[in-house]
Coordinates of C-alpha atoms in Angstrom, one line a residue:
Chain A
M198 CA 18.7 41.6 -70.4
I199 CA 15.3 41.4 -71.8
F200 CA 12.3 39.7 -69.9
D201 CA 9.5 38.0 -71.8
R202 CA 5.8 39.0 -70.9
D203 CA 5.4 36.4 -68.2
Q204 CA 8.5 37.2 -66.5
M205 CA 7.5 41.0 -66.6
R206 CA 4.3 40.0 -65.0
M207 CA 5.9 38.1 -62.2
V208 CA 8.4 40.9 -61.4
L209 CA 5.5 43.6 -61.6
A210 CA 3.4 41.5 -59.3
I211 CA 6.0 41.1 -56.7
V212 CA 7.1 44.8 -56.9
V213 CA 3.5 46.0 -56.5
V214 CA 2.8 43.8 -53.5
A215 CA 5.9 44.9 -51.8
V216 CA 5.4 48.5 -52.5
L217 CA 1.9 48.3 -51.2
A218 CA 2.9 46.4 -48.1
A219 CA 5.6 49.0 -47.5
G220 CA 3.2 51.7 -47.8
I221 CA 0.7 50.2 -45.3
L222 CA 3.6 49.6 -42.8
G223 CA 4.7 53.2 -43.2
V224 CA 1.2 54.5 -42.5
T225 CA 0.7 52.2 -39.5
N226 CA 4.1 53.3 -38.2
I227 CA 3.1 57.0 -38.3
L228 CA -0.3 56.3 -36.7
T229 CA 1.0 54.2 -33.9
R230 CA 4.4 55.9 -33.1
E231 CA 2.8 58.5 -30.8
P232 CA 0.5 56.0 -29.0
I233 CA 3.4 53.5 -28.5
A234 CA 5.6 56.2 -27.1
R235 CA 2.7 57.2 -24.8
A236 CA 2.0 53.7 -23.7
Q237 CA 5.6 53.1 -22.8
K238 CA 5.8 56.4 -20.9
E239 CA 2.6 55.5 -19.0
A240 CA 3.9 52.1 -18.0
L241 CA 7.2 53.5 -16.8
H242 CA 5.3 56.2 -15.0
K243 CA 3.2 53.7 -13.1
A244 CA 6.4 51.6 -12.3
L245 CA 8.3 54.7 -11.1
A246 CA 5.5 55.6 -8.8
Q247 CA 5.6 52.3 -7.3
V248 CA 9.5 52.3 -6.6
L249 CA 10.1 55.9 -5.8
P250 CA 9.5 57.6 -2.4
Q251 CA 6.9 60.1 -2.4
H252 CA 7.9 63.0 -4.7
A253 CA 6.5 66.2 -6.3
N254 CA 8.5 66.2 -9.6
D255 CA 8.1 64.3 -12.9
A256 CA 10.8 61.8 -12.5
Q257 CA 10.9 61.0 -16.3
A258 CA 11.3 64.6 -17.3
D259 CA 14.1 65.1 -14.8
S260 CA 15.9 61.9 -15.7
F261 CA 19.7 62.2 -16.6
N262 CA 22.4 59.7 -17.6
V263 CA 25.3 58.5 -15.3
D264 CA 27.6 56.1 -16.9
A265 CA 25.1 55.5 -19.7
V266 CA 22.4 54.6 -17.1
A267 CA 19.2 56.6 -17.1
I268 CA 18.5 57.8 -13.6
Y269 CA 15.1 58.9 -12.4
P270 CA 15.3 61.2 -9.4
A271 CA 12.6 61.9 -7.0
K272 CA 12.4 65.3 -5.4
D273 CA 10.1 67.1 -3.1
G274 CA 8.6 70.6 -3.9
L275 CA 11.8 72.3 -2.9
G276 CA 14.0 70.2 -5.1
N277 CA 15.4 68.2 -2.2
V278 CA 16.4 64.7 -3.3
R279 CA 14.0 62.1 -2.0
G280 CA 15.4 59.1 -3.9
F281 CA 16.5 57.6 -7.2
A282 CA 15.3 54.8 -9.5
W283 CA 16.9 53.2 -12.5
E284 CA 16.5 50.1 -14.4
V285 CA 18.9 47.1 -14.1
V286 CA 18.9 44.1 -16.4
A287 CA 19.5 40.5 -15.0
P288 CA 20.8 38.8 -18.0
D289 CA 20.7 35.3 -16.3
G290 CA 17.0 34.6 -15.9
Y291 CA 15.5 31.3 -16.5
S292 CA 14.4 32.4 -20.0
G293 CA 16.0 35.6 -21.1
S294 CA 16.7 38.8 -19.4
I295 CA 14.7 40.3 -16.5
R296 CA 14.4 44.0 -16.3
I297 CA 14.1 45.4 -12.8
L298 CA 13.3 49.0 -11.7
V299 CA 15.2 49.7 -8.4
G300 CA 14.2 52.6 -6.3
L301 CA 16.5 53.8 -3.7
E302 CA 16.6 56.3 -0.9
P303 CA 19.5 59.0 -1.0
E304 CA 21.3 57.2 1.9
G305 CA 21.5 54.1 -0.2
A306 CA 18.8 51.9 1.1
I307 CA 16.3 50.2 -1.1
H308 CA 12.9 51.8 -1.1
A309 CA 11.2 49.2 -3.5
I310 CA 11.8 47.2 -6.6
R311 CA 9.6 46.1 -9.5
V312 CA 10.1 43.8 -12.3
T313 CA 9.3 45.7 -15.6
D314 CA 9.8 42.9 -18.0
H315 CA 10.5 39.2 -18.0
R316 CA 9.7 35.9 -19.7
E317 CA 10.0 33.6 -16.7
T318 CA 7.7 30.6 -16.3
P319 CA 4.2 31.6 -15.1
G320 CA 3.4 29.9 -11.8
L321 CA 7.1 29.3 -11.0
G322 CA 9.5 32.1 -11.7
D323 CA 6.8 34.9 -12.0
G324 CA 6.8 35.1 -8.2
I325 CA 9.2 37.9 -8.8
V326 CA 6.2 39.9 -10.1
K327 CA 3.3 38.3 -8.0
N328 CA 4.8 37.5 -4.6
S329 CA 4.5 40.8 -2.8
D330 CA 6.0 39.5 0.5
W331 CA 9.1 38.5 -1.5
L332 CA 9.4 41.9 -3.1
Q333 CA 8.8 43.6 0.2
N334 CA 11.7 41.8 1.6
F335 CA 14.1 44.0 -0.4
S336 CA 12.8 47.3 1.2
G337 CA 15.2 49.0 3.6
R338 CA 18.1 46.9 2.8
V339 CA 21.6 48.3 2.1
L340 CA 24.6 46.9 0.4
E341 CA 26.5 45.9 3.5
G342 CA 24.7 44.0 6.2
S343 CA 22.7 41.7 4.0
N344 CA 23.8 38.5 2.4
W345 CA 22.8 39.1 -1.2
K346 CA 22.1 35.4 -2.1
V347 CA 19.1 33.2 -2.1
K348 CA 18.8 30.9 1.0
K349 CA 19.8 27.9 -0.9
D350 CA 23.0 29.5 -1.6
G351 CA 23.4 30.6 2.1
G352 CA 22.0 34.0 1.6
D353 CA 19.0 36.0 2.9
F354 CA 16.4 35.7 0.3
D355 CA 13.8 33.1 -0.3
Q356 CA 13.8 31.1 -3.4
F357 CA 10.5 29.8 -4.8
T358 CA 9.3 26.2 -4.9
G359 CA 10.6 24.9 -8.2
A360 CA 12.3 28.2 -9.1
T361 CA 15.7 29.2 -7.9
I362 CA 17.5 30.5 -11.0
T363 CA 15.0 33.5 -11.3
P364 CA 15.2 34.9 -7.8
R365 CA 18.9 34.3 -7.8
A366 CA 19.2 36.5 -11.0
V367 CA 17.1 39.1 -9.4
V368 CA 18.9 39.2 -6.1
K369 CA 22.3 39.5 -7.9
A370 CA 21.1 42.3 -10.3
V371 CA 19.7 44.3 -7.2
K372 CA 22.9 43.9 -5.5
G373 CA 24.6 45.2 -8.6
A374 CA 22.3 48.3 -8.4
L375 CA 23.4 49.0 -4.9
A376 CA 27.1 48.6 -5.7
F377 CA 26.7 51.0 -8.6
Y378 CA 25.0 53.6 -6.3
N379 CA 27.8 53.2 -3.8
S380 CA 30.5 53.9 -6.4
Q381 CA 28.6 56.6 -8.3
R382 CA 26.7 58.2 -5.4
Q383 CA 28.7 61.5 -5.5
V384 CA 28.3 61.7 -9.3
I385 CA 24.6 61.2 -9.1
L386 CA 24.0 63.7 -6.3
N387 CA 26.1 66.3 -8.2
A388 CA 24.2 65.7 -11.3
V389 CA 20.9 66.4 -9.4
E390 CA 22.4 69.5 -7.7
Q391 CA 23.5 70.8 -11.1
Q392 CA 20.1 70.2 -12.5
N393 CA 18.5 72.2 -9.8
R394 CA 21.0 75.0 -10.1
G395 CA 20.2 74.9 -13.9
K396 CA 16.5 75.4 -13.2
H397 CA 17.1 78.1 -10.7
A398 CA 19.4 79.9 -13.1
S399 CA 16.9 79.8 -15.9
E400 CA 14.1 81.1 -13.7
H401 CA 16.5 83.9 -12.5
E402 CA 17.2 84.7 -16.1
M403 CA 13.5 84.9 -16.8
K404 CA 13.1 87.5 -14.0
L405 CA 16.0 89.5 -15.4
E406 CA 14.5 89.5 -18.8
M407 CA 11.1 90.6 -17.3
K408 CA 12.9 93.6 -15.6
I409 CA 14.5 94.7 -18.9
D410 CA 11.1 94.6 -20.5
Chain B
M81 CA -20.1 24.8 -50.8
T82 CA -22.5 27.0 -49.0
K83 CA -21.4 29.5 -46.4
S84 CA -22.5 27.4 -43.5
E85 CA -20.6 24.4 -45.0
V86 CA -17.6 26.5 -45.2
F87 CA -17.9 27.7 -41.6
Y88 CA -18.5 24.2 -40.3
D89 CA -15.5 22.9 -42.2
G90 CA -13.2 25.7 -41.1
F91 CA -14.5 25.6 -37.5
W92 CA -14.7 22.0 -36.7
H93 CA -14.4 19.3 -39.4
N94 CA -10.9 20.8 -40.5
N95 CA -10.2 22.6 -37.3
T96 CA -6.5 24.0 -37.5
I97 CA -5.7 22.3 -34.2
F98 CA -8.0 19.4 -33.7
A99 CA -7.9 18.1 -37.2
Q100 CA -4.9 19.5 -38.9
L101 CA -2.6 20.0 -36.1
L102 CA -1.1 23.2 -37.5
G103 CA -0.1 26.2 -35.6
M104 CA 1.5 24.3 -32.7
C105 CA 4.1 26.9 -31.9
P106 CA 1.7 29.6 -30.7
L107 CA -0.6 27.0 -29.4
L108 CA 1.9 25.5 -26.9
G109 CA 3.8 28.7 -26.5
V110 CA 1.1 31.2 -25.2
T111 CA -1.6 28.9 -23.7
T112 CA -0.6 29.1 -20.1
S113 CA -3.8 30.9 -19.4
A114 CA -7.2 31.3 -21.0
E115 CA -6.7 34.9 -21.5
N116 CA -3.4 34.7 -23.3
G117 CA -5.0 32.0 -25.5
F118 CA -7.9 34.4 -26.2
W119 CA -5.8 37.5 -27.2
M120 CA -3.5 35.2 -29.3
G121 CA -6.6 34.1 -31.1
V122 CA -7.9 37.5 -31.8
A123 CA -4.5 38.7 -33.2
T124 CA -4.4 35.6 -35.4
M125 CA -8.1 36.3 -36.4
L126 CA -7.2 39.8 -37.5
V127 CA -4.2 38.7 -39.6
L128 CA -6.2 35.8 -41.3
L129 CA -9.1 38.0 -42.1
G130 CA -6.7 40.5 -43.7
S131 CA -4.6 38.0 -45.6
N132 CA -7.6 35.9 -46.9
L133 CA -9.4 39.0 -48.0
V134 CA -6.5 40.5 -49.9
V135 CA -5.3 37.1 -51.3
S136 CA -8.7 36.4 -52.6
L137 CA -8.8 39.9 -54.2
V138 CA -5.7 39.5 -56.0
R139 CA -5.9 35.8 -56.8
D140 CA -6.4 36.3 -60.6
V141 CA -3.7 39.0 -60.9
I142 CA -0.7 37.2 -59.2
P143 CA 1.0 34.8 -61.5
K144 CA 1.1 31.3 -60.1
N145 CA 4.9 31.0 -59.8
V146 CA 5.3 33.9 -57.5
R147 CA 2.2 33.4 -55.4
I148 CA 4.0 32.1 -52.3
P149 CA 6.3 35.1 -51.9
A150 CA 3.4 37.5 -52.6
Y151 CA 1.2 35.8 -49.9
I152 CA 4.0 35.8 -47.4
T153 CA 4.6 39.5 -47.9
I154 CA 0.9 40.3 -47.5
I155 CA 0.7 38.2 -44.3
A156 CA 3.9 39.7 -43.0
A157 CA 2.5 43.2 -43.5
F158 CA -0.7 42.4 -41.5
V159 CA 1.2 40.7 -38.7
T160 CA 3.4 43.8 -38.4
V161 CA 0.4 46.1 -38.5
V162 CA -1.4 44.0 -35.7
G163 CA 1.9 43.9 -33.7
M164 CA 2.1 47.7 -33.8
A165 CA -1.5 48.4 -33.0
M166 CA -1.3 45.9 -30.0
N167 CA 1.8 47.7 -28.8
A168 CA 0.2 51.0 -29.0
W169 CA -3.2 50.4 -27.6
M170 CA -3.0 47.1 -25.7
H171 CA 0.5 47.7 -24.3
E172 CA 0.2 45.3 -21.3
M173 CA -1.0 42.3 -23.4
Y174 CA 1.7 43.2 -26.0
L175 CA 4.4 42.7 -23.3
V176 CA 3.0 39.2 -22.5
L177 CA 2.4 38.0 -26.1
G178 CA 5.0 40.2 -27.8
L179 CA 7.4 37.4 -28.6
F180 CA 4.7 35.3 -30.2
I181 CA 3.1 38.0 -32.4
P182 CA 5.8 38.2 -35.1
L183 CA 5.8 34.3 -35.3
I184 CA 2.2 34.6 -36.7
V185 CA 3.9 35.1 -40.0
V186 CA 5.2 31.6 -40.0
N187 CA 2.1 30.0 -38.6
C188 CA 1.5 27.6 -41.4
A189 CA -2.3 27.7 -40.8
I190 CA -2.4 31.2 -42.3
L191 CA -0.4 30.5 -45.4
G192 CA -2.3 27.2 -45.7
R193 CA -5.6 29.0 -45.8
A194 CA -4.2 31.7 -48.4
E195 CA -3.0 28.8 -50.5
A196 CA -5.7 26.2 -50.1
F197 CA -8.8 28.4 -49.9
A198 CA -8.5 32.2 -50.5
S199 CA -6.6 31.8 -53.7
K200 CA -9.3 29.6 -55.3
N201 CA -12.5 31.1 -53.8
S202 CA -14.6 34.3 -53.9
V203 CA -14.0 37.1 -51.5
S204 CA -17.0 36.5 -49.4
D205 CA -16.3 32.9 -49.1
S206 CA -12.7 33.7 -48.1
V207 CA -13.8 36.0 -45.4
V208 CA -16.2 33.4 -44.0
D209 CA -13.4 30.8 -44.1
A210 CA -11.1 33.3 -42.3
L211 CA -13.6 33.8 -39.6
A212 CA -14.4 30.1 -39.1
V213 CA -10.7 28.9 -39.1
S214 CA -9.6 31.6 -36.7
A215 CA -12.7 31.2 -34.4
G216 CA -11.9 27.3 -34.4
F217 CA -8.2 28.2 -33.7
T218 CA -9.2 30.7 -30.9
F219 CA -11.6 28.1 -29.4
A220 CA -8.7 25.5 -29.2
L221 CA -6.4 28.2 -27.7
I222 CA -8.9 29.1 -25.1
L223 CA -9.7 25.5 -24.3
L224 CA -6.1 24.5 -23.8
G225 CA -5.3 27.6 -22.0
G226 CA -8.2 27.2 -19.7
V227 CA -7.5 23.6 -18.9
R228 CA -3.7 24.4 -18.2
E229 CA -4.7 27.6 -16.1
L230 CA -7.3 25.5 -14.2
L231 CA -5.1 22.5 -13.4
G232 CA -2.0 24.5 -13.1
Q233 CA -3.0 27.5 -11.1
G234 CA -6.7 26.8 -9.9
E235 CA -7.8 29.8 -11.8
L236 CA -9.9 30.6 -15.0
F237 CA -9.4 34.0 -16.7
G238 CA -7.6 35.1 -13.6
F239 CA -10.3 34.2 -11.2
S240 CA -9.5 31.8 -8.4
L241 CA -12.0 28.9 -8.5
F242 CA -10.8 26.5 -5.9
G243 CA -9.6 28.8 -3.2
E244 CA -6.2 29.4 -1.6
S245 CA -5.7 25.7 -0.6
Y246 CA -5.6 24.6 -4.2
P247 CA -2.2 22.7 -4.6
D248 CA -0.9 24.3 -8.0
V249 CA -0.1 21.4 -10.5
L250 CA 3.0 23.2 -11.9
M251 CA 3.5 20.6 -14.8
F252 CA 0.5 22.0 -16.4
I253 CA 2.0 25.4 -16.7
L254 CA 5.2 23.9 -18.1
P255 CA 5.7 22.9 -21.8
P256 CA 5.0 19.0 -20.9
G257 CA 1.6 19.9 -19.4
A258 CA 0.8 21.6 -22.9
F259 CA 1.5 18.4 -24.6
I260 CA -0.5 16.3 -22.2
A261 CA -3.4 18.5 -22.1
L262 CA -3.5 18.7 -25.8
G263 CA -3.4 14.9 -26.0
F264 CA -6.4 14.5 -23.9
I265 CA -8.3 17.2 -25.7
L266 CA -7.6 15.6 -29.1
A267 CA -8.8 12.3 -27.6
G268 CA -12.0 14.1 -26.5
V269 CA -12.6 15.6 -30.0
N270 CA -12.2 12.2 -31.6
L271 CA -14.7 10.7 -29.2
I272 CA -17.2 13.5 -30.2
N273 CA -16.5 13.0 -33.8
R274 CA -17.1 9.2 -33.5
K275 CA -20.4 9.8 -31.7
L276 CA -21.4 12.3 -34.3
K277 CA -20.5 9.8 -37.2
Q278 CA -22.5 7.0 -35.4
R279 CA -25.5 9.2 -35.1
A280 CA -25.3 10.2 -38.8
D281 CA -24.8 6.5 -39.9
A282 CA -27.9 5.5 -37.7
A283 CA -29.9 8.2 -39.1
A284 CA -28.9 7.2 -42.7
Q285 CA -29.8 3.6 -41.9
A286 CA -33.2 4.5 -40.6
V287 CA -33.9 6.5 -43.7
A288 CA -32.9 3.5 -45.8
A289 CA -35.0 1.2 -43.8
V290 CA -38.1 3.4 -44.2
E291 CA -37.5 3.7 -47.9
A292 CA -37.0 0.0 -48.3
G293 CA -40.1 -0.8 -46.3
S294 CA -42.4 1.5 -48.2

């Protein structure tokens, strides 16, 4: 197939524009990759500090997976477990999914929760972010003993004026997190213990190596 | 056209929102607060500056029949760059606006400026046009966002103005409130334009009368 001159010019123009655009995007991607990762880590760090009980470790560095869920453990200076946090997704928000970071104490009571991402209506559904009393109401609750529904459905949690779907979705997702902990508790605790043992072991090895030197 | 005429035309006379009613999707979508409107305007300004500049630079090189795909590729590249930069250095705002940033690509106001202005004018005029059009667009976004935030939540740029007792008019935060507020703003703009025209006509008549009298 042979192009005439005009067709060659058209093809050339598009190819040059596309290659230049791709080049610029590639460079931008390289330049922003690190800062984006840092910003995301920073955001998660802030959220974790708010939902986890006081801890001495870097919860992100110590995170491990249980059943494809990334668990962030809180430990004191001696490695004793102080709590856990992980993110749950409420798929049934008013507009799209709501991501919630749930922080638990080892006994299975909620320490605090925090919404990390949502598209709910400002002024209505976004009470799940702004209404601190409502968020406070979750603290200390365990799976049994609370009615995990909004008041409109006969439960223990307030809905907001003009917004029922959003809090309903959050309450359901948090209940799911507690149920997950109840069923996976032993697995999670074992994983932390293993992690601590691994750390001790590597410290031990280091000492041995030093002796050999 | 002189530079100031280009600016006046882009900012007010042919304002993207007030006169052309283009770019409604980001306008109605993000203007639940003045701050959101401001940052959406800034993002649009960066994209428009880039696209007008490049389109004007390559206007004699790109064959006419493939210009639209070429322009869209240029615009999409700038939008992606702005999106990535926002994600990296303004992470919190990116989380709020994230959904609407990629949609700047299909903001017809931007392709419209590339096609109607940058592809026919010099680089410097195109840059002035980009600044004017996006300043006008940003002004409209802040105005609508401010009205909706003020009526809907009693706040402006996040500062409470009327105190705790203000009953939030939630409708203005919801999509119907955007349409209603925009309607009133457009009516106000038309009123101002009519006043401006009357004054110009009166001035012209006065001049004509003086000339006829002398």
